[in-house]
Tab-separated table of C-alpha atoms in Angstrom:
chain	number	residue	atom	x	y	z
T	1	MET	CA	88.316	97.757	92.848
T	2	GLU	CA	86.803	100.916	91.366
T	3	TYR	CA	88.894	100.497	88.233
T	4	GLN	CA	87.500	96.984	87.829
T	5	LYS	CA	83.944	98.334	88.077
T	6	HIS	CA	84.664	100.895	85.397
T	7	ALA	CA	86.290	98.260	83.174
T	8	ALA	CA	83.224	96.042	83.612
T	9	PHE	CA	81.017	98.993	82.660
T	10	MET	CA	83.042	99.560	79.477
T	11	ARG	CA	82.915	95.853	78.589
T	12	LEU	CA	79.138	95.940	78.942
T	13	PHE	CA	78.952	98.475	76.119
T	14	GLY	CA	81.439	96.570	73.963
T	15	LEU	CA	84.384	98.888	74.585
T	16	GLY	CA	86.492	96.803	76.943
T	17	GLY	CA	89.713	96.879	74.928
T	18	VAL	CA	92.471	94.355	75.587
T	19	ASP	CA	92.098	92.499	78.872
T	20	GLU	CA	94.832	93.114	81.446
T	21	SER	CA	95.549	89.378	81.684
T	22	GLU	CA	96.469	89.120	77.988
T	23	ASN	CA	100.008	88.713	76.726
T	24	GLU	CA	102.390	91.662	76.590
T	25	ARG	CA	102.391	91.870	72.794
T	26	ALA	CA	98.604	92.227	72.607
T	27	LEU	CA	98.659	94.868	75.334
T	28	ARG	CA	101.402	96.785	73.538
T	29	TRP	CA	99.537	96.819	70.221
T	30	GLY	CA	96.335	97.760	72.000
T	31	ARG	CA	98.106	100.843	73.361
T	32	ARG	CA	99.516	101.628	69.910
T	33	PHE	CA	96.019	101.729	68.428
T	34	GLU	CA	94.868	104.306	70.983
T	35	GLY	CA	96.260	107.291	69.073
T	36	PRO	CA	94.759	106.386	65.662
T	37	MET	CA	91.416	105.579	67.309
T	38	VAL	CA	91.302	109.009	68.965
T	39	ILE	CA	92.058	110.654	65.606
T	40	ALA	CA	89.317	108.599	63.974
T	41	ALA	CA	86.867	109.562	66.729
T	42	VAL	CA	87.626	113.255	66.214
T	43	TRP	CA	87.257	112.898	62.462
T	44	ILE	CA	83.892	111.126	62.883
T	45	LEU	CA	82.658	114.169	64.795
T	46	VAL	CA	84.004	116.514	62.088
T	47	GLU	CA	82.393	114.425	59.359
T	48	TRP	CA	79.075	114.389	61.190
T	49	TYR	CA	79.157	118.186	61.449
T	50	LEU	CA	79.983	118.571	57.753
T	51	GLN	CA	77.173	116.245	56.756
T	52	SER	CA	74.665	117.946	59.030
T	53	LYS	CA	75.512	121.308	57.404
T	54	ASN	CA	75.551	119.827	53.871
T	55	LEU	CA	79.187	120.840	53.473
T	56	SER	CA	80.630	117.418	52.740
T	57	ASN	CA	81.687	116.160	49.328
T	58	PRO	CA	80.165	112.757	48.401
T	59	TYR	CA	83.538	111.460	47.209
T	60	ALA	CA	85.272	112.689	50.361
T	61	SER	CA	82.562	111.086	52.520
T	62	PHE	CA	82.967	107.805	50.632
T	63	ALA	CA	86.741	107.869	51.124
T	64	SER	CA	86.268	108.778	54.796
T	65	ASP	CA	83.887	105.851	55.306
T	66	TRP	CA	86.442	103.498	53.778
T	67	LEU	CA	89.324	104.793	55.900
T	68	ILE	CA	87.333	104.575	59.128
T	69	TRP	CA	86.116	101.092	58.241
T	70	LEU	CA	89.661	99.952	57.417
T	71	LEU	CA	90.917	101.278	60.758
T	72	PHE	CA	88.260	99.390	62.729
T	73	ALA	CA	88.759	96.260	60.614
T	74	SER	CA	92.545	96.414	61.005
T	75	GLU	CA	92.299	96.801	64.765
T	76	LEU	CA	89.841	93.913	65.035
T	77	ALA	CA	91.863	91.581	62.791
T	78	LEU	CA	95.194	92.364	64.442
T	79	MET	CA	93.879	92.069	67.982
T	80	LEU	CA	92.191	88.752	67.208
T	81	SER	CA	95.507	87.465	65.860
T	82	LEU	CA	97.433	88.584	68.962
T	83	VAL	CA	95.179	87.870	71.945
T	84	ASP	CA	95.208	84.496	73.632
T	85	ASP	CA	91.452	84.312	74.198
T	86	ARG	CA	89.652	85.461	71.032
T	87	LEU	CA	86.180	84.686	72.344
T	88	ARG	CA	86.725	86.840	75.422
T	89	TYR	CA	87.997	89.704	73.264
T	90	LEU	CA	84.906	89.534	71.046
T	91	LYS	CA	82.614	89.474	74.077
T	92	GLN	CA	84.323	92.480	75.639
T	93	ASN	CA	84.500	94.405	72.329
T	94	TRP	CA	81.297	93.356	70.563
T	95	MET	CA	80.891	96.903	69.231
T	96	SER	CA	83.912	96.534	66.912
T	97	PRO	CA	82.623	93.566	64.841
T	98	LEU	CA	79.209	95.241	64.764
T	99	ILE	CA	80.762	98.367	63.231
T	100	VAL	CA	82.928	96.349	60.830
T	101	LEU	CA	80.178	94.028	59.588
T	102	GLY	CA	77.419	96.612	59.747
T	103	GLY	CA	79.526	99.138	57.875
T	104	LEU	CA	79.727	97.003	54.738
T	105	PRO	CA	76.324	98.137	53.375
T	106	VAL	CA	77.404	101.746	53.897
T	107	LEU	CA	80.539	101.104	51.848
T	108	TRP	CA	78.457	99.436	49.143
T	109	GLY	CA	76.393	102.608	48.838
T	110	VAL	CA	73.178	101.336	50.405
T	111	ASN	CA	71.516	104.595	51.440
T	112	THR	CA	68.818	103.238	53.697
T	113	PHE	CA	67.624	103.861	57.218
T	114	TYR	CA	69.901	101.023	58.266
T	115	ALA	CA	72.928	102.923	56.941
T	116	GLY	CA	71.861	105.934	58.974
T	117	ILE	CA	71.695	103.782	62.092
T	118	ILE	CA	75.244	102.536	61.480
T	119	ARG	CA	76.522	106.088	61.023
T	120	SER	CA	74.744	107.172	64.233
T	121	LEU	CA	76.158	104.179	66.072
T	122	ARG	CA	79.634	105.067	64.830
T	123	LEU	CA	79.106	108.611	66.103
T	124	ALA	CA	78.044	107.317	69.528
T	125	LEU	CA	81.099	105.085	69.547
T	126	THR	CA	83.382	108.123	69.634
T	127	ILE	CA	82.451	108.828	73.254
T	128	GLY	CA	83.370	105.293	74.196
T	129	VAL	CA	86.660	105.563	72.330
T	130	PHE	CA	87.630	108.633	74.340
T	131	LEU	CA	86.706	106.868	77.580
T	132	ARG	CA	88.523	103.690	76.602
T	133	VAL	CA	91.815	105.177	75.473
T	134	SER	CA	92.160	107.925	78.065
T	135	LYS	CA	93.875	106.490	81.114
T	136	ASP	CA	93.474	109.710	83.057
T	137	THR	CA	89.735	109.729	82.363
T	138	ARG	CA	89.429	106.134	83.473
T	139	ASP	CA	91.424	106.802	86.619
T	140	LEU	CA	89.362	109.882	87.376
T	141	LEU	CA	86.011	108.170	86.861
T	142	SER	CA	87.087	105.125	88.832
T	143	ARG	CA	88.004	107.127	91.952
T	144	HIS	CA	85.491	107.756	94.706
T	145	ASN	CA	82.607	106.327	92.597
T	146	LEU	CA	82.778	109.412	90.396
T	147	GLY	CA	81.566	107.635	87.258
T	148	ILE	CA	78.521	106.222	89.038
T	149	THR	CA	77.844	109.591	90.656
T	150	LEU	CA	77.920	111.377	87.303
T	151	PHE	CA	75.564	108.795	85.838
T	152	ILE	CA	73.123	109.268	88.731
T	153	CYS	CA	73.326	113.053	88.323
T	154	PHE	CA	72.560	112.683	84.639
T	155	ILE	CA	69.472	110.605	85.437
T	156	ILE	CA	68.349	113.209	87.974
T	157	LEU	CA	68.942	115.912	85.361
T	158	VAL	CA	66.713	114.169	82.817
T	159	ILE	CA	63.979	113.498	85.376
T	160	SER	CA	64.121	117.115	86.575
T	161	GLY	CA	63.758	118.418	83.034
T	162	LEU	CA	60.739	116.236	82.411
T	163	LEU	CA	59.123	117.142	85.752
T	164	ILE	CA	59.540	120.896	85.381
T	165	SER	CA	58.031	120.761	81.904
T	166	GLY	CA	54.982	119.104	83.414
T	167	ILE	CA	54.433	121.243	86.507
T	168	ASP	CA	55.262	124.695	85.128
T	169	PRO	CA	53.506	126.259	82.103
T	170	ALA	CA	56.590	128.341	81.233
T	171	PHE	CA	58.150	125.253	79.657
T	172	GLU	CA	56.399	124.274	76.463
T	173	SER	CA	58.338	121.053	75.735
T	174	PRO	CA	60.524	118.513	77.533
T	175	MET	CA	63.536	119.915	75.671
T	176	ASP	CA	62.917	123.295	77.308
T	177	GLY	CA	62.816	121.541	80.660
T	178	LEU	CA	66.055	119.669	79.984
T	179	TRP	CA	67.800	122.880	78.918
T	180	TRP	CA	66.597	124.709	82.035
T	181	ALA	CA	67.630	121.777	84.275
T	182	TRP	CA	71.105	121.772	82.743
T	183	VAL	CA	71.772	125.491	83.147
T	184	THR	CA	70.281	125.355	86.648
T	185	VAL	CA	72.373	122.421	87.843
T	186	THR	CA	75.526	124.058	86.505
T	187	THR	CA	74.477	127.280	88.329
T	188	VAL	CA	74.910	129.230	85.064
T	189	GLY	CA	71.328	130.497	84.862
T	190	TYR	CA	70.971	132.163	81.461
T	191	GLY	CA	67.498	133.407	82.371
T	192	ASP	CA	65.939	132.542	79.007
T	193	LEU	CA	63.629	130.045	80.721
T	194	VAL	CA	62.448	130.571	84.301
T	195	PRO	CA	59.673	128.888	86.307
T	196	GLU	CA	56.547	130.965	86.873
T	197	THR	CA	54.746	128.934	89.538
T	198	THR	CA	55.650	128.531	93.198
T	199	GLU	CA	56.043	124.785	92.762
T	200	GLY	CA	58.445	125.323	89.888
T	201	ARG	CA	60.546	127.797	91.849
T	202	ILE	CA	60.744	125.464	94.874
T	203	PHE	CA	61.782	122.653	92.563
T	204	GLY	CA	64.373	124.938	90.951
T	205	SER	CA	65.775	125.855	94.363
T	206	LEU	CA	66.279	122.195	95.228
T	207	LEU	CA	67.924	121.628	91.864
T	208	ILE	CA	70.306	124.536	92.473
T	209	LEU	CA	71.326	123.034	95.820
T	210	MET	CA	71.963	119.695	94.155
T	211	GLY	CA	74.047	121.427	91.488
T	212	LEU	CA	76.148	123.206	94.095
T	213	GLY	CA	76.825	119.942	95.885
T	214	MET	CA	77.573	118.050	92.691
T	215	PHE	CA	80.025	120.592	91.317
T	216	SER	CA	81.685	120.978	94.692
T	217	MET	CA	82.226	117.242	94.687
T	218	LEU	CA	83.545	117.367	91.114
T	219	THR	CA	85.950	120.173	91.977
T	220	ALA	CA	87.207	118.256	94.997
T	221	SER	CA	87.611	115.071	92.944
T	222	PHE	CA	89.577	116.885	90.244
T	223	SER	CA	91.791	118.514	92.865
T	224	VAL	CA	92.446	115.214	94.624
T	225	PHE	CA	93.164	113.559	91.272
T	226	PHE	CA	95.831	116.082	90.259
T	227	ILE	CA	97.342	116.138	93.760
T	228	GLU	CA	97.549	112.343	93.766
T	229	GLN	CA	99.227	112.412	90.367
T	230	ASP	CA	101.882	114.811	91.688
T	231	GLU	CA	102.322	112.679	94.787
T	232	ARG	CA	102.610	109.580	92.620
T	233	GLU	CA	105.393	111.164	90.578
T	234	ILE	CA	107.208	112.240	93.743
T	235	THR	CA	106.781	108.769	95.225
T	236	GLU	CA	108.112	107.128	92.089
T	237	LYS	CA	111.169	109.387	92.107
T	238	GLU	CA	111.746	108.665	95.799
T	239	GLU	CA	111.462	104.936	95.165
T	240	GLU	CA	113.955	105.216	92.310
T	241	ASN	CA	116.373	107.135	94.537
T	242	ILE	CA	115.945	104.615	97.338
T	243	LEU	CA	116.607	101.777	94.893
T	244	ARG	CA	119.751	103.496	93.647
T	245	ILE	CA	120.944	104.069	97.215
T	246	GLU	CA	120.321	100.415	98.036
T	247	GLN	CA	122.245	99.359	94.946
T	248	LEU	CA	125.146	101.633	95.937
T	249	GLU	CA	125.104	100.246	99.471
T	250	ASN	CA	125.193	96.690	98.120
T	251	ARG	CA	128.091	97.556	95.846
T	252	LEU	CA	129.975	99.201	98.706
T	253	GLU	CA	129.334	96.176	100.875
T	254	ARG	CA	130.686	93.875	98.169
T	255	ILE	CA	133.752	96.103	97.769
T	256	GLU	CA	134.334	96.027	101.547
T	257	ASN	CA	134.067	92.246	101.584
T	258	GLN	CA	136.532	91.982	98.718
T	259	LEU	CA	138.922	94.356	100.525
T	260	ASP	CA	138.653	92.292	103.722
T	261	LYS	CA	139.454	89.144	101.795
T	262	ALA	CA	142.384	90.839	100.105
T	263	LEU	CA	143.718	92.030	103.476
T	264	GLU	CA	143.407	88.520	104.868
T	265	VAL	CA	145.379	87.112	101.956
T	266	LEU	CA	148.060	89.799	102.383
T	267	ASN	CA	148.293	89.092	106.104
T	268	LYS	CA	148.727	85.391	105.449
T	269	LEU	CA	151.453	86.065	102.912
T	270	ASP	CA	153.185	88.424	105.335
T	271	CYS	CA	153.034	85.884	108.158
T	272	THR	CA	154.405	83.177	105.902
T	273	SER	CA	157.381	85.327	104.867
T	274	ARG	CA	158.233	86.065	108.524
T	275	THR	CA	158.204	82.464	109.875
T	276	PRO	CA	161.668	81.106	111.241
T	277	GLN	CA	163.701	78.776	108.984
T	278	ASP	CA	163.729	74.987	109.442
T	279	PRO	CA	166.216	73.960	112.341
T	280	VAL	CA	167.946	71.322	110.228
T	281	ASN	CA	168.575	73.772	107.419
T	282	ALA	CA	169.532	76.466	109.897
T	283	ALA	CA	172.213	74.179	111.575
T	284	ALA	CA	173.897	73.248	108.301
T	285	PRO	CA	175.724	76.559	107.813
T	286	HIS	CA	176.919	76.482	111.431
T	287	SER	CA	178.504	73.008	111.014
T	288	ALA	CA	180.168	74.078	107.831
T	289	LYS	CA	181.670	77.034	109.622
T	290	LYS	CA	183.152	74.801	112.333
T	291	GLU	CA	184.744	72.522	109.741
T	292	ASP	CA	186.413	75.499	108.117
T	293	GLU	CA	187.865	76.605	111.404
T	294	ALA	CA	189.361	73.163	112.217
T	295	PRO	CA	193.217	72.784	111.584
């Protein structure tokens, strides 16, 4: 149930991937594309860093844009040719055709604000790629409403940052408030920004308590996740051993049945060989003996 909620959440943002009800070939190729998509997502982050620091070569950036576009276009074209329901795939992965079609002006060298939006959208897509292709991440977020809990904590974090920047003069901008809220919730406390008013300190105390509870819950969820994985592996091995034992028992039972049948056949043959001879045939030698003895 929780996995279905998470899958619905991913489909809402156009990152649903191949539906579980699709044919086996489409599912297999969808899994094969996971590795290249992760590599592309990592490279998008590297490229963004190089461009932000003015370290990228224009020719290398152009080639990188083409390779990334070809990867997204290849995935989209291949998946549309393999899936049974193309319309459903497009609805659940509407981000892919948006990247493919919207990336054409970037490839044509149109350096406009629109091209910047496409590059930013492609950068944001990397987070979704990691969430989509990582089974462990999906399993972890789908357990115990962890994904929803993290989303709620993020909203509280943003609201807390905005509130503290409004009620305490030590924070000059909302970004200062967001930074303080983050380091407070994580109980790191760098001390570069601290509230000066009583209201701000009370608010900070409540935020610290929320951070302690949230990270305790996260630690427990991670622990349960890894323990369940170990238990799952042990259970799978036990099930395999039980299946092998059952197969051996069935084979032994078949061998016993075959031995019983063989013994029955041998007993019948033995009984047949020990039966007395026919009386007529048995009397014939006796008569012949009397005739030989007659004068």
